[in-house]
Short mmCIF file of C-alpha atoms and ligand atoms in Angstrom, two decimals:
data_model
loop_
_atom_site.label_atom_id
_atom_site.label_comp_id
_atom_site.label_asym_id
_atom_site.label_seq_id
_atom_site.Cartn_x
_atom_site.Cartn_y
_atom_site.Cartn_z
CA MET A 23 0.00 0.00 0.01
CA ASN A 24 1.46 3.38 -0.94
CA LEU A 25 0.35 6.14 1.40
CA ASN A 26 3.42 8.36 0.98
CA HIS A 27 2.58 12.04 1.48
CA PHE A 28 -1.01 11.08 2.26
CA TYR A 29 -1.20 14.02 4.63
CA LYS A 30 -0.33 16.45 1.82
CA GLN A 31 -3.47 15.51 -0.12
CA LYS A 32 -6.63 17.56 0.07
CA TYR A 33 -9.75 15.82 1.43
CA ALA A 34 -10.91 14.51 -1.97
CA GLY A 35 -7.43 13.14 -2.74
CA ARG A 36 -7.22 11.31 0.57
CA LEU A 37 -10.64 9.81 0.06
CA ALA A 38 -9.78 8.70 -3.50
CA ILE A 39 -6.62 6.98 -2.26
CA LEU A 40 -8.53 5.15 0.50
CA GLN A 41 -11.23 4.15 -1.97
CA ALA A 42 -8.74 2.78 -4.46
CA GLN A 43 -6.48 1.04 -1.97
CA LEU A 44 -9.03 -0.33 0.48
CA GLY A 45 -11.91 -1.08 -1.86
CA LEU A 46 -14.46 1.21 -0.21
CA ASP A 47 -17.88 0.80 -1.81
CA GLU A 48 -20.74 3.24 -2.39
CA GLN A 49 -22.24 2.46 1.00
CA ASP A 50 -18.96 3.20 2.78
CA LEU A 51 -18.56 6.47 0.90
CA GLU A 52 -22.11 7.47 1.69
CA LEU A 53 -21.49 6.81 5.41
CA ILE A 54 -18.26 8.82 5.34
CA ALA A 55 -19.96 11.73 3.52
CA ARG A 56 -23.00 11.74 5.81
CA SER A 57 -20.99 12.38 8.97
CA ARG A 58 -18.32 14.60 7.43
CA THR A 59 -18.01 18.15 8.84
CA ILE A 60 -15.97 21.11 7.71
CA LYS A 61 -14.69 21.58 11.26
CA GLY A 62 -13.14 18.10 11.34
CA ASP A 63 -10.41 19.15 8.90
CA GLN A 64 -9.58 22.12 11.14
CA ILE A 65 -9.29 20.01 14.28
CA ILE A 66 -7.31 16.87 13.40
CA GLU A 67 -4.98 15.62 10.69
CA ASN A 68 -5.90 13.24 7.86
CA TYR A 69 -9.56 13.91 8.68
CA LEU A 70 -12.03 11.41 7.22
CA THR A 71 -15.37 11.76 8.95
CA ASP A 72 -16.98 12.23 12.32
CA PHE A 73 -17.53 9.25 14.58
CA SER A 74 -20.86 9.46 16.30
CA ILE A 75 -21.43 8.55 19.94
CA PRO A 76 -24.83 9.07 21.55
CA GLU A 77 -25.41 12.07 23.80
CA GLY A 78 -28.04 11.92 26.52
CA VAL A 79 -28.95 14.17 29.42
CA ALA A 80 -28.85 13.12 33.05
CA VAL A 81 -31.37 14.74 35.35
CA ASN A 82 -32.08 15.18 39.09
CA PHE A 83 -28.81 16.98 39.80
CA LEU A 84 -28.86 19.60 42.54
CA ILE A 85 -25.36 21.02 42.80
CA ASN A 86 -24.60 23.72 45.36
CA GLY A 87 -28.34 24.38 45.43
CA GLN A 88 -28.72 24.70 41.65
CA GLU A 89 -30.66 22.29 39.46
CA LYS A 90 -28.62 20.96 36.55
CA VAL A 91 -29.39 19.08 33.38
CA VAL A 92 -26.17 17.27 32.44
CA PRO A 93 -25.20 16.34 28.86
CA MET A 94 -23.33 13.02 28.71
CA VAL A 95 -21.63 11.45 25.72
CA THR A 96 -21.24 7.71 26.06
CA GLU A 97 -21.59 4.48 24.10
CA GLU A 98 -22.40 2.50 27.24
CA PRO A 99 -26.05 1.69 28.05
CA SER A 100 -27.20 2.49 31.59
CA VAL A 101 -24.65 5.24 32.32
CA VAL A 102 -27.08 8.12 31.89
CA ALA A 103 -29.83 6.28 33.78
CA ALA A 104 -27.46 5.45 36.63
CA ALA A 105 -26.18 9.04 36.90
CA SER A 106 -29.78 10.30 37.07
CA HIS A 107 -30.62 7.65 39.65
CA GLY A 108 -27.59 8.42 41.79
CA ALA A 109 -28.36 12.15 41.62
CA LYS A 110 -31.94 11.45 42.69
CA MET A 111 -30.68 9.51 45.71
CA THR A 112 -28.69 12.55 46.84
CA LEU A 113 -31.79 14.76 46.73
CA ALA A 114 -33.02 13.26 50.02
CA GLY A 115 -30.03 14.96 51.66
CA GLY A 116 -30.24 18.26 49.75
CA GLY A 117 -28.21 17.27 46.70
CA ILE A 118 -24.45 17.60 46.21
CA GLN A 119 -22.11 20.24 47.61
CA VAL A 120 -18.90 21.02 45.75
CA GLN A 121 -15.77 22.94 46.65
CA VAL A 122 -12.95 23.66 44.22
CA THR A 123 -9.34 24.72 44.88
CA GLU A 124 -7.53 27.38 42.89
CA ARG A 125 -6.60 26.21 39.39
CA LEU A 126 -2.88 25.60 39.37
CA MET A 127 -1.74 23.28 36.60
CA MET A 128 1.77 21.94 36.69
CA GLY A 129 4.48 21.80 34.08
CA GLN A 130 7.83 20.14 34.58
CA VAL A 131 11.30 20.68 33.22
CA LEU A 132 13.02 17.38 33.74
CA MET A 133 16.79 17.25 34.08
CA ALA A 134 18.61 13.93 33.81
CA LYS A 135 21.99 12.56 34.85
CA VAL A 136 22.46 15.48 37.24
CA PRO A 137 25.95 15.07 38.78
CA ASP A 138 25.29 17.25 41.83
CA SER A 139 21.59 17.64 42.55
CA ASP A 140 22.14 19.78 45.66
CA GLN A 141 24.13 22.26 43.61
CA LEU A 142 21.40 22.33 40.92
CA VAL A 143 18.62 22.80 43.49
CA SER A 144 20.49 25.70 45.03
CA GLN A 145 21.15 27.31 41.64
CA LEU A 146 17.49 27.00 40.55
CA THR A 147 16.24 28.29 43.90
CA GLN A 148 18.43 31.36 43.62
CA HIS A 149 16.93 32.11 40.18
CA GLU A 150 13.27 31.49 41.05
CA THR A 151 12.20 35.04 40.23
CA GLU A 152 13.88 34.95 36.83
CA ILE A 153 12.47 31.51 36.04
CA LEU A 154 8.89 32.53 36.84
CA LYS A 155 9.32 35.78 34.91
CA THR A 156 10.68 33.92 31.89
CA ALA A 157 7.63 31.63 31.95
CA ASN A 158 5.23 34.57 32.22
CA ASP A 159 6.97 36.58 29.51
CA ALA A 160 6.35 33.67 27.14
CA HIS A 161 2.56 33.99 27.49
CA PRO A 162 1.73 37.56 28.56
CA SER A 163 -1.98 37.25 27.69
CA ILE A 164 -2.61 34.75 30.51
CA VAL A 165 -0.83 37.08 32.94
CA LYS A 166 -3.13 39.91 31.80
CA ARG A 167 -6.08 37.67 32.69
CA GLY A 168 -4.72 37.34 36.23
CA GLY A 169 -3.11 33.95 35.65
CA GLY A 170 0.40 32.77 34.79
CA ALA A 171 3.27 31.08 36.61
CA LYS A 172 2.73 31.49 40.36
CA LYS A 173 5.32 29.32 42.06
CA MET A 174 7.89 26.62 41.54
CA ARG A 175 9.03 23.49 43.30
CA ILE A 176 12.13 21.38 42.83
CA ARG A 177 12.08 17.62 43.37
CA LYS A 178 15.15 15.42 43.54
CA LEU A 179 14.15 12.05 42.06
CA THR A 180 15.97 8.77 42.03
CA HIS A 181 18.40 7.86 39.19
CA GLN A 182 19.84 11.39 39.17
CA PHE A 183 16.72 13.11 37.87
CA VAL A 184 15.70 16.56 39.06
CA SER A 185 12.27 17.97 38.23
CA LEU A 186 11.68 21.69 38.16
CA ASP A 187 7.91 22.01 38.63
CA ILE A 188 6.22 25.23 37.65
CA PHE A 189 2.66 25.89 38.80
CA ILE A 190 0.60 27.94 36.41
CA ASP A 191 -2.86 29.43 36.82
CA THR A 192 -4.37 28.78 33.40
CA LYS A 193 -7.65 30.59 34.19
CA GLU A 194 -10.48 29.28 32.01
CA ALA A 195 -8.33 26.94 29.89
CA MET A 196 -6.94 23.48 30.59
CA GLY A 197 -3.71 25.12 29.53
CA ALA A 198 -1.64 22.33 27.97
CA ASN A 199 -0.37 24.39 25.08
CA MET A 200 0.24 27.56 27.05
CA ILE A 201 2.10 25.61 29.76
CA ASN A 202 4.27 23.85 27.19
CA SER A 203 5.26 27.10 25.49
CA MET A 204 6.07 28.69 28.87
CA LEU A 205 8.21 25.68 29.79
CA GLU A 206 10.11 25.81 26.53
CA ALA A 207 11.03 29.40 27.25
CA VAL A 208 12.30 28.31 30.66
CA VAL A 209 14.40 25.59 28.99
CA THR A 210 16.05 28.21 26.79
CA TYR A 211 16.72 30.42 29.84
CA LEU A 212 18.22 27.51 31.77
CA GLN A 213 20.53 26.72 28.87
CA SER A 214 21.64 30.22 28.06
CA ASP A 215 21.85 31.78 31.53
CA LEU A 216 22.46 28.87 33.88
CA GLN A 217 24.19 26.41 31.50
CA GLN A 218 21.76 23.68 32.52
CA ASN A 219 20.38 21.24 29.95
CA SER A 220 17.09 19.44 30.29
CA LEU A 221 15.78 16.13 29.00
CA MET A 222 12.28 17.39 28.33
CA ALA A 223 9.73 20.01 29.24
CA VAL A 224 6.02 19.30 29.29
CA LEU A 225 2.94 19.67 31.47
CA SER A 226 2.09 16.98 34.00
CA ASN A 227 -1.39 15.55 33.75
CA LEU A 228 -1.38 14.90 37.48
CA SER A 229 -2.90 18.27 38.33
CA ASP A 230 -3.19 17.78 42.06
CA GLU A 231 -3.26 21.51 42.77
CA CYS A 232 -6.45 21.87 40.76
CA LEU A 233 -9.01 19.76 42.60
CA ALA A 234 -12.75 19.58 42.98
CA THR A 235 -14.42 17.85 45.91
CA ALA A 236 -18.08 16.79 45.93
CA THR A 237 -19.85 15.67 49.08
CA CYS A 238 -23.34 14.46 49.88
CA GLN A 239 -25.14 13.36 53.01
CA ILE A 240 -28.09 11.04 52.54
CA PRO A 241 -30.44 9.95 55.35
CA VAL A 242 -30.09 6.16 55.54
CA THR A 243 -33.88 5.75 55.75
CA SER A 244 -34.15 6.95 52.14
CA LEU A 245 -32.04 3.96 51.00
CA THR A 246 -34.54 1.34 52.19
CA THR A 247 -35.43 -1.36 49.63
CA ASN A 248 -38.07 -4.11 49.64
CA GLN A 249 -35.50 -6.55 50.98
CA LEU A 250 -33.03 -4.42 52.98
CA SER A 251 -33.24 -1.70 55.60
CA GLY A 252 -31.72 1.67 54.68
CA LYS A 253 -29.10 1.25 57.39
CA THR A 254 -28.04 -2.11 55.93
CA VAL A 255 -27.72 -0.63 52.43
CA ALA A 256 -25.70 2.28 53.80
CA ASP A 257 -23.40 -0.03 55.81
CA ARG A 258 -22.85 -2.17 52.73
CA ILE A 259 -22.02 0.89 50.56
CA ALA A 260 -19.49 1.99 53.20
CA LEU A 261 -17.95 -1.51 53.14
CA ALA A 262 -17.78 -1.45 49.35
CA SER A 263 -15.95 1.87 49.54
CA LEU A 264 -13.50 0.39 52.07
CA ALA A 265 -12.89 -2.60 49.80
CA ALA A 266 -11.80 -0.21 47.05
CA GLN A 267 -9.30 1.35 49.46
CA VAL A 268 -7.59 -1.97 50.23
CA ASP A 269 -7.77 -3.87 46.94
CA PRO A 270 -6.45 -2.40 43.66
CA TYR A 271 -8.49 -4.93 41.64
CA ARG A 272 -11.68 -3.65 43.21
CA ALA A 273 -10.43 -0.03 43.06
CA ALA A 274 -9.91 -0.23 39.28
CA THR A 275 -13.55 -1.17 38.70
CA HIS A 276 -14.80 1.24 41.40
CA ASN A 277 -12.96 4.09 39.64
CA LYS A 278 -14.04 2.92 36.18
CA GLY A 279 -17.61 3.41 37.38
CA ILE A 280 -16.80 6.95 38.48
CA MET A 281 -15.16 7.65 35.11
CA ASN A 282 -18.27 6.38 33.30
CA GLY A 283 -19.89 9.60 34.37
CA VAL A 284 -16.87 11.87 34.42
CA ASP A 285 -15.68 11.01 30.90
CA ALA A 286 -19.17 11.38 29.50
CA VAL A 287 -19.37 15.01 30.66
CA VAL A 288 -15.73 15.69 29.76
CA MET A 289 -16.47 14.49 26.21
CA ALA A 290 -19.77 16.36 25.91
CA THR A 291 -17.97 19.59 26.77
CA GLY A 292 -15.22 19.05 24.18
CA ASN A 293 -12.49 18.36 26.75
CA ASP A 294 -9.50 16.05 26.65
CA TRP A 295 -10.66 12.83 28.34
CA ARG A 296 -7.23 11.17 28.13
CA SER A 297 -5.87 13.97 30.26
CA MET A 298 -8.75 13.52 32.71
CA GLU A 299 -8.22 9.75 32.77
CA SER A 300 -4.45 9.81 33.28
CA GLY A 301 -4.68 12.58 35.91
CA THR A 302 -7.40 10.81 37.81
CA HIS A 303 -5.76 7.39 37.89
CA ALA A 304 -2.41 8.89 38.90
CA TYR A 305 -4.24 10.77 41.68
CA ALA A 306 -5.80 7.49 42.78
CA SER A 307 -2.27 6.25 43.55
CA LYS A 308 -1.30 9.26 45.64
CA ASN A 309 -0.87 7.14 48.82
CA GLY A 310 1.51 4.73 47.12
CA GLN A 311 -1.15 2.17 46.22
CA TYR A 312 -3.93 2.49 43.63
CA GLN A 313 -7.15 3.13 45.58
CA GLY A 314 -10.80 3.97 45.13
CA LEU A 315 -11.27 7.72 44.63
CA SER A 316 -14.44 8.07 46.65
CA ASP A 317 -15.15 7.56 50.31
CA TRP A 318 -18.49 6.51 51.81
CA GLN A 319 -19.15 6.31 55.51
CA VAL A 320 -22.17 6.02 57.77
CA VAL A 321 -22.26 8.92 60.21
CA ASP A 322 -25.22 9.55 62.53
CA ASP A 323 -27.91 7.86 60.41
CA ASN A 324 -26.55 9.45 57.24
CA LEU A 325 -24.58 7.97 54.38
CA VAL A 326 -21.85 10.51 53.76
CA GLY A 327 -20.06 10.44 50.42
CA LYS A 328 -17.00 12.31 49.25
CA LEU A 329 -15.13 12.38 45.95
CA THR A 330 -12.10 14.47 45.05
CA LEU A 331 -10.81 14.62 41.48
CA PRO A 332 -8.09 16.55 39.68
CA MET A 333 -9.64 18.80 37.03
CA PRO A 334 -7.48 19.25 33.93
CA VAL A 335 -10.39 20.67 31.94
CA GLY A 336 -11.26 23.92 30.28
CA PHE A 337 -14.19 26.18 29.48
CA VAL A 338 -12.15 27.54 26.54
CA GLY A 339 -9.13 26.26 24.64
CA GLY A 340 -8.38 23.29 22.41
CA SER A 341 -11.32 22.83 20.03
CA ILE A 342 -14.00 23.88 22.54
CA LYS A 343 -14.76 27.25 20.90
CA ILE A 344 -15.13 25.80 17.39
CA ASN A 345 -17.07 22.74 18.49
CA PRO A 346 -20.78 23.67 18.38
CA GLN A 347 -21.71 20.63 20.44
CA ALA A 348 -19.36 21.72 23.24
CA GLN A 349 -21.05 25.11 23.12
CA LEU A 350 -24.45 23.44 23.27
CA ALA A 351 -23.26 21.48 26.33
CA HIS A 352 -22.40 24.77 28.05
CA LYS A 353 -25.90 26.00 27.30
CA LEU A 354 -27.53 22.79 28.59
CA LEU A 355 -25.46 23.04 31.74
CA GLN A 356 -26.15 26.76 32.08
CA ILE A 357 -22.51 27.40 32.97
CA ASN A 358 -20.17 30.29 32.21
CA SER A 359 -16.93 29.20 33.76
CA VAL A 360 -14.56 26.28 34.18
CA LYS A 361 -15.25 26.38 37.95
CA GLU A 362 -18.90 25.56 37.32
CA LEU A 363 -17.86 22.81 34.89
CA GLU A 364 -15.58 21.29 37.53
CA GLU A 365 -18.52 21.32 39.98
CA VAL A 366 -20.67 19.37 37.53
CA ILE A 367 -18.01 16.83 36.57
CA VAL A 368 -17.12 15.84 40.11
CA SER A 369 -20.82 15.69 41.06
CA VAL A 370 -21.57 13.32 38.21
CA GLY A 371 -18.65 11.14 39.33
CA LEU A 372 -20.08 10.99 42.86
CA ALA A 373 -23.65 10.24 41.71
CA GLN A 374 -22.45 7.60 39.23
CA ASN A 375 -20.44 5.92 41.98
CA LEU A 376 -23.35 5.99 44.39
CA ALA A 377 -25.70 4.40 41.86
CA ALA A 378 -23.19 1.66 41.04
CA LEU A 379 -22.36 0.83 44.67
CA ASN A 380 -26.04 0.88 45.64
CA ALA A 381 -26.88 -1.56 42.84
CA LEU A 382 -23.88 -3.78 43.60
CA VAL A 383 -24.55 -4.17 47.30
CA SER A 384 -28.32 -4.57 47.03
CA GLU A 385 -29.79 -6.10 43.90
CA GLY A 386 -26.55 -6.64 41.96
CA ILE A 387 -25.40 -4.67 38.95
CA GLN A 388 -26.86 -6.90 36.26
CA ARG A 389 -30.58 -6.36 36.82
CA GLY A 390 -30.54 -2.75 35.69
CA HIS A 391 -27.94 -3.45 33.05
CA MET A 392 -29.71 -6.38 31.48
CA HIS A 393 -32.75 -4.42 30.40
CA LEU A 394 -30.55 -2.10 28.40
CA GLN A 395 -28.30 -4.94 27.32
CA ALA A 396 -31.35 -6.74 25.93
CA LYS A 397 -32.22 -3.66 23.92
CA SER A 398 -28.68 -3.40 22.50
CA LEU A 399 -28.65 -7.09 21.59
CA LEU A 400 -32.03 -6.89 19.85
CA LEU A 401 -31.12 -3.74 17.91
CA GLY A 402 -27.90 -5.48 16.91
CA VAL A 403 -29.82 -8.38 15.36
CA GLY A 404 -32.18 -6.10 13.47
CA ALA A 405 -35.19 -5.56 15.75
CA THR A 406 -37.34 -2.58 14.78
CA ASN A 407 -38.67 -0.02 17.26
CA ALA A 408 -42.10 -1.63 16.97
CA GLU A 409 -40.70 -5.01 17.91
CA LEU A 410 -38.50 -3.79 20.71
CA THR A 411 -40.79 -3.67 23.76
CA GLN A 412 -42.13 -7.21 23.40
CA ALA A 413 -38.84 -8.66 22.29
CA GLN A 414 -37.07 -7.06 25.27
CA LEU A 415 -39.56 -8.59 27.71
CA ALA A 416 -39.14 -12.02 26.12
CA LEU A 417 -35.35 -11.82 25.98
CA GLU A 418 -35.05 -10.83 29.64
CA LYS A 419 -36.77 -14.12 30.57
CA VAL A 420 -34.26 -16.41 28.84
CA PRO A 421 -31.58 -17.96 31.06
CA VAL A 422 -28.62 -16.81 28.91
CA MET A 423 -29.00 -13.47 27.17
CA ASP A 424 -26.78 -13.41 24.09
CA VAL A 425 -26.91 -12.76 20.34
CA ARG A 426 -28.22 -16.27 19.65
CA ALA A 427 -31.02 -15.85 22.18
CA ALA A 428 -31.86 -12.42 20.74
CA LYS A 429 -32.14 -13.87 17.24
CA GLN A 430 -34.34 -16.73 18.50
CA VAL A 431 -36.67 -14.40 20.43
CA LEU A 432 -37.07 -12.11 17.42
CA LYS A 433 -37.66 -15.03 15.06
CA LYS A 434 -40.29 -16.48 17.36
CA LEU A 435 -42.14 -13.18 17.71
CA ARG A 436 -42.06 -12.64 13.94
CA ASN A 437 -43.24 -16.20 13.21
CA GLU A 438 -46.07 -15.84 15.68
CA GLY A 439 -46.99 -12.43 14.34
CA GLU A 440 -47.16 -11.19 17.92
CA ILE A 441 -45.88 -7.69 17.33
CA ASN A 442 -48.28 -5.04 18.56
CA GLU A 443 -47.75 -1.61 16.98
P1 NDP B 525 -5.27 26.46 23.80
O1 NDP B 525 -3.94 26.11 23.22
O2 NDP B 525 -6.37 26.60 22.85
O3 NDP B 525 -5.09 27.76 24.73
C1 NDP B 525 -6.16 28.38 25.37
C2 NDP B 525 -6.63 29.51 24.50
O4 NDP B 525 -7.80 30.07 25.07
C3 NDP B 525 -5.59 30.58 24.36
O5 NDP B 525 -5.47 30.90 23.02
C4 NDP B 525 -6.17 31.74 25.15
O6 NDP B 525 -5.91 32.94 24.51
C5 NDP B 525 -7.65 31.47 25.02
N1 NDP B 525 -8.42 32.06 26.12
C6 NDP B 525 -9.46 32.92 25.96
N2 NDP B 525 -9.99 33.29 27.13
C7 NDP B 525 -9.27 32.66 28.07
C8 NDP B 525 -9.36 32.64 29.49
N3 NDP B 525 -10.27 33.35 30.18
N4 NDP B 525 -8.49 31.87 30.18
C9 NDP B 525 -7.57 31.13 29.53
N5 NDP B 525 -7.43 31.12 28.18
C10 NDP B 525 -8.28 31.88 27.45
O7 NDP B 525 -5.73 25.36 24.83
P2 NDP B 525 -5.00 24.78 26.09
O8 NDP B 525 -3.68 25.43 26.32
O9 NDP B 525 -6.01 24.83 27.18
O10 NDP B 525 -4.73 23.29 25.65
C11 NDP B 525 -5.77 22.37 25.60
C12 NDP B 525 -5.53 21.42 24.47
O11 NDP B 525 -4.21 20.92 24.52
C13 NDP B 525 -6.44 20.23 24.51
O12 NDP B 525 -7.06 20.10 23.25
C14 NDP B 525 -5.49 19.06 24.77
O13 NDP B 525 -5.97 17.90 24.12
C15 NDP B 525 -4.20 19.52 24.18
N6 NDP B 525 -2.98 18.95 24.71
C16 NDP B 525 -2.91 18.12 25.80
C17 NDP B 525 -1.73 17.64 26.28
C18 NDP B 525 -1.73 16.77 27.50
O14 NDP B 525 -2.73 16.62 28.14
N7 NDP B 525 -0.61 16.17 27.89
C19 NDP B 525 -0.45 17.97 25.63
C20 NDP B 525 -0.61 18.92 24.52
C21 NDP B 525 -1.83 19.35 24.09
P3 NDP B 525 -4.50 33.66 24.61
O15 NDP B 525 -3.59 32.93 23.72
O16 NDP B 525 -4.80 35.04 24.18
O17 NDP B 525 -4.05 33.59 26.04
#
């Protein structure tokens, strides 16, 4: 296959090459054309088409006393329903309260094979003012907005590494690009004025000086089910939270559940979910072992939940301004700042976690999931909307719900002509 200089081709040229070399047919081309946008070419390289993932809205959120409708982008059934359910559970205790720290993102200039780290630390410390000024001079517009490089820290690492950490207030942006350009200016200064070479200079995605903490307090009586007392459910949720503190295997799934909600909002608002993911999982290891990010305890007849997350997200920056769907998300959320976005993201994480733990320790996770799973399976084997309700009911009764069973259920309903419009 010859794809030399593929990136130099205009859109039509790229498409023609793919068509010729990969045997794309009319149907493929029609699919590519249908989802193609002009913006795509401006955002990424070798643009082909847009990939569509469903967007839904979670409801029942009361965050710092304000009702919120939350757009969520996800391919996973039950995530939006669970977030709405978890949020509803918090209403019995007045919803979710959120506090955010100041927004200091961190960039690091990493120096390797340092022969005398004490000498380097002393030299860098002496030049702190110049280093911060150099960083700020490289991006004066963020300084005008009240942001910029605020402080630095030096860490001596093993294997003769030294990290010069610079903390930058990036205001409404996530700040990756502005941090990287500020760091590169610092690298030049270190070389020219201090004769110090670096291995690399780049932001750290572990933004642990930009945190949001959501809490809720739910009367245990409101957790009562047909089978279990509210106090039993609350105690079991607290135990589940403890299990995620002591076992990394459990913690990984516990945190995946939190990220089901977090990523969906991060994506809906046009943010970088890889940054959110890497930052969050690194933060989950802050005590030296990977742990669950949330904490649930029973205190005085209340289930008290708490979740703290790093927030490498932006209200502007990246492709957010030119992405109309990100702008729509801001409108749906009724937010005007990154602080408000942080409040929503961490609240969705907490609600998602509550819904998952509640299901796991009471009825089990599968009951809720299977209804939606049945729907996905049936749509996958060609069920129409008119067939769906009855087919779903039938499929949920079979002992093993899989593609084969979905096909059989659909075939039976069609043979029997049992479909009611
Ligand atoms: P941008 O590079 O787009 O920078 C932010 C822009 O927003 C600047 O141009 C700034 O203008 C403008 N702006 C307008 N109003 C404000 C305000 N109130 N506060 C702050 N900025 C404002 O985006 P980021 O630097 O935020 O970078 C985010 C992107 O970087 C993401 O797409 C991410 O995927 C990507 N990225 C991520 C990396 C990582 O996570 N490791 C690495 C590299 C890139 P002005 O220039 O006038 O200041």
